XYZ file of C-alpha atoms in Angstrom:
382
model
C 126.928 13.243 126.481
C 125.614 15.865 128.865
C 122.093 16.194 130.185
C 120.725 19.726 129.704
C 118.558 21.497 132.249
C 115.635 21.626 129.810
C 114.772 20.321 126.344
C 111.877 21.402 124.141
C 110.364 18.479 122.232
C 108.698 18.851 118.817
C 109.044 15.737 116.667
C 108.871 15.677 112.879
C 105.097 15.189 112.792
C 104.602 18.131 115.210
C 106.775 20.371 113.054
C 104.929 19.339 109.905
C 101.542 20.031 111.511
C 102.640 23.488 112.670
C 104.092 24.295 109.230
C 100.841 23.274 107.562
C 98.844 25.459 109.955
C 101.115 28.467 109.404
C 100.827 28.041 105.615
C 97.047 28.002 105.985
C 96.925 31.177 108.075
C 99.391 33.033 105.856
C 97.200 32.127 102.913
C 93.982 33.300 104.558
C 95.505 36.258 106.415
C 93.841 35.198 109.681
C 96.744 35.909 112.040
C 95.033 36.814 115.320
C 91.857 35.756 117.134
C 91.051 33.302 114.368
C 90.099 29.629 114.116
C 93.326 28.273 115.653
C 92.853 30.334 118.798
C 89.357 28.930 119.144
C 90.561 25.365 118.528
C 93.297 25.721 121.109
C 90.888 27.159 123.682
C 88.367 24.377 123.160
C 91.000 21.628 123.290
C 92.686 22.996 126.418
C 89.348 23.384 128.214
C 88.353 19.828 127.268
C 91.710 18.435 128.431
C 91.108 19.924 131.895
C 87.362 19.381 132.179
C 86.627 23.114 132.174
C 83.710 24.906 130.550
C 85.521 27.991 129.255
C 89.029 28.903 128.116
C 90.448 32.235 126.975
C 93.839 32.325 125.240
C 96.097 35.302 125.984
C 99.661 36.428 125.323
C 101.326 34.988 128.453
C 100.700 33.277 131.757
C 101.350 36.584 133.485
C 98.673 38.233 131.343
C 96.288 35.391 132.184
C 96.738 36.023 135.888
C 96.450 39.802 135.582
C 93.301 39.521 133.457
C 91.676 37.329 136.123
C 92.634 39.783 138.878
C 91.375 42.750 136.840
C 88.105 40.914 136.222
C 87.739 40.418 139.990
C 88.796 44.074 140.466
C 91.446 43.929 143.173
C 92.330 47.628 142.870
C 93.400 49.106 146.207
C 92.892 45.802 148.018
C 94.997 42.891 149.317
C 95.725 39.699 147.402
C 97.351 36.807 149.270
C 100.147 35.056 147.353
C 102.622 32.404 148.535
C 106.189 33.585 149.002
C 107.471 30.557 147.051
C 106.574 31.393 143.468
C 107.814 33.308 140.443
C 107.835 37.118 140.478
C 104.936 37.246 138.008
C 102.460 35.979 140.614
C 102.978 39.125 142.668
C 103.726 41.300 139.631
C 100.276 40.575 138.213
C 98.718 41.677 141.510
C 100.657 44.956 141.477
C 99.876 45.672 137.815
C 96.198 44.943 138.452
C 96.246 47.613 141.158
C 96.280 45.300 144.171
C 98.633 44.872 147.131
C 100.380 41.500 147.423
C 100.340 39.992 150.903
C 102.947 37.255 151.210
C 102.103 33.993 152.961
C 104.373 31.222 154.147
C 104.073 27.705 152.704
C 103.754 24.076 153.694
C 107.263 22.535 153.474
C 105.801 19.275 152.143
C 104.273 20.897 149.050
C 105.881 24.382 148.816
C 102.324 25.698 148.495
C 99.797 27.534 150.649
C 98.067 25.617 153.408
C 94.904 26.695 155.179
C 97.058 27.615 158.208
C 99.526 29.800 156.298
C 96.660 31.359 154.350
C 94.665 32.174 157.474
C 97.710 33.928 158.945
C 97.917 36.167 155.864
C 94.240 37.032 155.343
C 93.237 40.620 156.108
C 89.866 42.368 156.390
C 90.575 43.797 152.917
C 91.552 40.597 151.087
C 90.119 40.668 147.554
C 91.518 37.334 146.294
C 93.830 34.440 147.118
C 96.285 32.983 144.592
C 97.191 29.307 145.030
C 100.312 28.185 143.126
C 100.972 24.559 142.114
C 104.782 24.494 142.315
C 106.427 22.055 139.927
C 103.035 20.804 138.761
C 102.109 19.157 142.073
C 98.636 19.846 143.491
C 98.687 19.353 147.257
C 95.921 17.892 149.416
C 95.541 21.305 151.062
C 93.692 22.562 147.971
C 90.258 21.642 149.349
C 90.930 23.222 152.747
C 92.248 26.374 151.078
C 89.159 26.559 148.887
C 86.872 25.980 151.898
C 88.583 28.776 153.845
C 88.215 31.135 150.880
C 84.532 30.229 150.593
C 83.949 30.887 154.312
C 85.591 34.297 153.988
C 83.787 35.098 150.732
C 87.100 35.536 148.899
C 87.624 34.180 145.360
C 90.358 31.575 144.890
C 92.568 31.961 141.815
C 94.981 29.241 140.683
C 98.382 30.097 139.303
C 98.663 26.851 137.353
C 101.584 28.027 135.216
C 103.426 24.765 136.044
C 100.466 22.409 136.166
C 99.220 21.503 132.666
C 97.378 18.207 132.967
C 98.040 17.784 136.697
C 95.180 16.463 138.828
C 94.147 15.936 142.430
C 91.471 13.324 143.174
C 90.732 13.302 139.448
C 90.120 17.056 139.217
C 92.386 19.060 136.945
C 94.512 22.063 137.799
C 92.706 25.278 136.990
C 89.295 24.000 138.086
C 89.453 24.336 141.893
C 88.723 28.051 142.137
C 87.041 30.871 140.254
C 89.664 30.680 137.507
C 93.083 29.259 136.695
C 95.989 30.822 134.807
C 98.379 28.712 132.693
C 101.646 29.608 130.955
C 102.973 28.305 127.644
C 106.509 29.614 128.013
C 108.888 27.415 125.955
C 110.085 25.266 128.873
C 106.582 24.283 130.013
C 105.311 20.709 129.585
C 103.434 21.908 126.519
C 104.203 25.230 124.886
C 102.905 27.665 122.305
C 106.238 29.517 122.164
C 104.744 32.319 124.225
C 101.220 32.492 125.539
C 98.820 31.808 128.361
C 95.353 30.438 129.033
C 92.544 31.213 131.461
C 90.198 28.415 132.542
C 86.937 29.170 134.317
C 83.409 27.928 134.878
C 82.162 31.514 134.910
C 80.768 32.821 131.610
C 80.930 36.320 133.092
C 84.667 36.054 133.768
C 85.185 34.500 130.318
C 83.474 37.476 128.686
C 85.424 39.971 130.817
C 88.682 38.262 129.890
C 87.912 38.460 126.180
C 87.350 42.191 126.515
C 90.525 42.777 128.550
C 92.768 40.846 126.115
C 91.690 42.902 123.087
C 92.377 46.492 124.179
C 89.140 46.610 126.177
C 86.949 46.447 123.089
C 83.370 45.362 123.524
C 83.772 43.052 120.500
C 86.486 42.136 118.009
C 84.776 43.916 115.119
C 83.970 47.234 116.845
C 86.018 50.234 117.947
C 84.057 50.728 121.165
C 86.349 50.399 124.170
C 84.530 49.567 127.396
C 87.480 48.523 129.628
C 91.077 49.767 130.045
C 92.431 46.664 128.301
C 95.772 45.781 126.764
C 97.103 43.976 123.680
C 96.980 40.572 125.385
C 95.864 38.555 122.373
C 97.458 35.236 121.437
C 98.512 35.215 117.771
C 97.288 32.475 115.470
C 100.800 31.021 114.923
C 101.217 30.702 118.689
C 97.773 29.122 119.003
C 98.595 26.585 116.284
C 101.862 25.631 117.997
C 99.991 25.284 121.286
C 97.184 23.194 119.808
C 99.621 20.826 118.103
C 101.794 20.424 121.204
C 98.776 19.874 123.459
C 98.116 16.603 121.626
C 101.298 15.243 123.229
C 100.411 16.243 126.802
C 99.397 12.819 128.125
C 102.431 11.158 126.510
C 104.787 13.802 127.896
C 103.366 13.468 131.401
C 103.785 9.678 131.345
C 107.449 10.054 130.358
C 108.061 12.635 133.082
C 106.331 10.550 135.728
C 108.463 7.518 134.856
C 111.605 9.635 135.331
C 110.267 10.948 138.645
C 109.605 7.433 139.953
C 113.242 6.510 139.296
C 114.424 9.685 141.019
C 112.192 8.941 144.027
C 113.739 5.488 144.394
C 117.293 6.763 144.001
C 116.949 9.670 146.428
C 115.446 7.374 149.055
C 118.953 5.975 149.430
C 120.570 9.388 149.956
C 120.063 10.325 153.580
C 119.297 14.029 153.910
C 118.569 14.793 150.226
C 114.795 14.948 150.394
C 112.555 15.116 147.320
C 109.278 17.011 147.427
C 107.177 13.890 147.068
C 103.898 13.644 145.236
C 101.084 13.761 147.799
C 98.434 11.005 147.937
C 95.634 11.795 145.492
C 97.884 13.939 143.297
C 98.914 13.011 139.783
C 101.442 15.651 138.841
C 103.019 16.439 135.489
C 106.535 16.839 136.986
C 107.244 20.111 135.253
C 109.939 20.297 137.932
C 111.435 17.640 140.160
C 112.307 19.436 143.387
C 114.617 18.133 146.114
C 115.897 19.805 149.272
C 119.564 19.711 150.225
C 120.380 19.491 153.915
C 121.496 22.668 155.640
C 125.234 23.143 155.281
C 125.616 21.620 151.814
C 126.620 24.426 149.437
C 124.047 24.511 146.637
C 126.248 26.443 144.233
C 129.090 23.962 144.729
C 126.688 21.021 144.370
C 125.348 22.331 141.047
C 128.829 23.214 139.803
C 130.209 19.771 140.571
C 127.272 17.941 139.008
C 127.679 20.016 135.835
C 131.470 20.113 135.504
C 132.262 16.605 136.675
C 129.269 14.745 135.227
C 127.764 16.915 132.460
C 124.398 17.255 134.201
C 122.805 20.703 134.324
C 120.360 21.211 137.153
C 117.464 23.413 136.095
C 116.614 26.683 137.781
C 115.276 26.511 141.311
C 111.640 27.183 142.126
C 112.763 29.496 143.594
C 116.120 30.576 145.042
C 114.754 33.835 146.486
C 111.239 34.052 147.987
C 108.971 36.868 146.885
C 109.108 38.846 150.123
C 112.896 39.155 149.721
C 112.794 40.278 146.080
C 114.114 43.864 145.934
C 111.307 45.134 143.691
C 108.679 43.867 146.168
C 110.310 45.351 149.280
C 107.483 47.893 149.778
C 105.103 44.999 150.488
C 107.347 43.128 152.945
C 105.778 42.565 156.371
C 108.234 40.283 158.118
C 110.069 36.961 157.915
C 108.508 33.830 156.446
C 110.773 31.107 157.826
C 109.605 28.074 155.860
C 109.747 29.899 152.525
C 113.202 31.234 153.318
C 114.433 27.779 154.309
C 113.123 25.814 151.324
C 114.219 28.452 148.816
C 117.751 28.335 150.237
C 118.019 24.538 149.985
C 116.174 23.408 146.870
C 117.513 22.058 143.601
C 115.657 20.749 140.548
C 116.752 17.566 138.772
C 116.335 17.570 134.964
C 113.069 16.121 133.666
C 112.442 16.128 129.909
C 109.402 15.010 127.947
C 111.568 12.618 125.907
C 114.094 11.692 128.597
C 115.862 8.391 128.058
C 116.687 5.746 130.648
C 120.392 6.383 130.085
C 119.974 10.119 130.738
C 117.964 9.420 133.871
C 120.670 7.094 135.137
C 123.354 9.670 134.328
C 121.533 12.207 136.512
C 121.116 9.687 139.335
C 124.798 8.721 139.214
C 125.926 12.351 139.129
C 123.693 13.550 141.950
C 124.497 10.508 144.102
C 128.265 10.804 143.698
C 128.447 14.540 144.316
C 125.978 14.467 147.182
C 127.775 11.668 149.018
C 131.063 13.521 148.697
C 129.743 16.915 149.801
C 127.533 15.521 152.558
C 130.460 13.436 153.794
C 132.705 16.485 153.843
C 130.011 18.399 155.745
C 129.783 15.568 158.284
C 133.557 15.496 158.704
C 133.633 19.256 159.342
C 130.812 19.035 161.889
C 132.754 16.353 163.789
C 136.057 18.218 163.698
């Protein structure tokens, strides 16, 4: 049997709970901004120790709503070069200018040093991304630098449901955090996003932005240039049901990651992005870096075709400053981002992954890596 790159896990009891909720809402006709949205918001906030949560249509919308609430129009927003397009896309759509920063190779995230190099006199916000669900120890230094400069810190926590650092949850280190519930995430609502914040003012702004800029759900008075960024009730019900499994899913993923850590320690040159001290990640992704000279495409092909193991999409194979659509904002090379994006692979981690599947991945990666790394060594000696 093969091991897929991703697997979405809803057991029979989850499916029954969602079906019951959908029957209820179809009976009542409450299909948007109803009781399930409120339940999901309250449960997600409680899970992360946050005061306020606002459900929206996607993680991208969550980030853009936060940036619009800050009002970054015509100003700079620092984003790491190692992240998904949407991090910068939200800045552009909110009227800001993305400024790309290099990353710490140990965490693939901003550090205070890379952030300081990217700050400008016109910086309106900083976006910190928790790649793969790992929160690095640099988070406090990044927050302190933002505070000294008087710049709000925003977390792109699209990968980081339930992740913590020193007992504090993702989405609670800055002014606000944005989460995604795209189907492959550790918990999903099908499509959707969530904003966490301690600020009642930002919470209220977000509620206005998500509902076409209306001052309240029941009026036709539009006070902001909002969008249709609501989360539907069916999506909220799916999200609320799946959220109940978050702790269980994270435990399963962490057990897989511990076995990968041990196995990769015996493969000289194939270096995992290890969990930093103080971090308790959800392992949305398990990232490892191939040594220079090992062909990533050939590595992935061999693992898939010879062993039936599909390596999930990189995070990410092309840094933001080299994305064609973002070329107008390019300011120069970012060597660490370019290096780690060129060399990274992601080993499969599923929320119901079995010991046999984990071993199949370890055997496949070990066999292919030893062969390709040995061939690379032979060429370098020839």
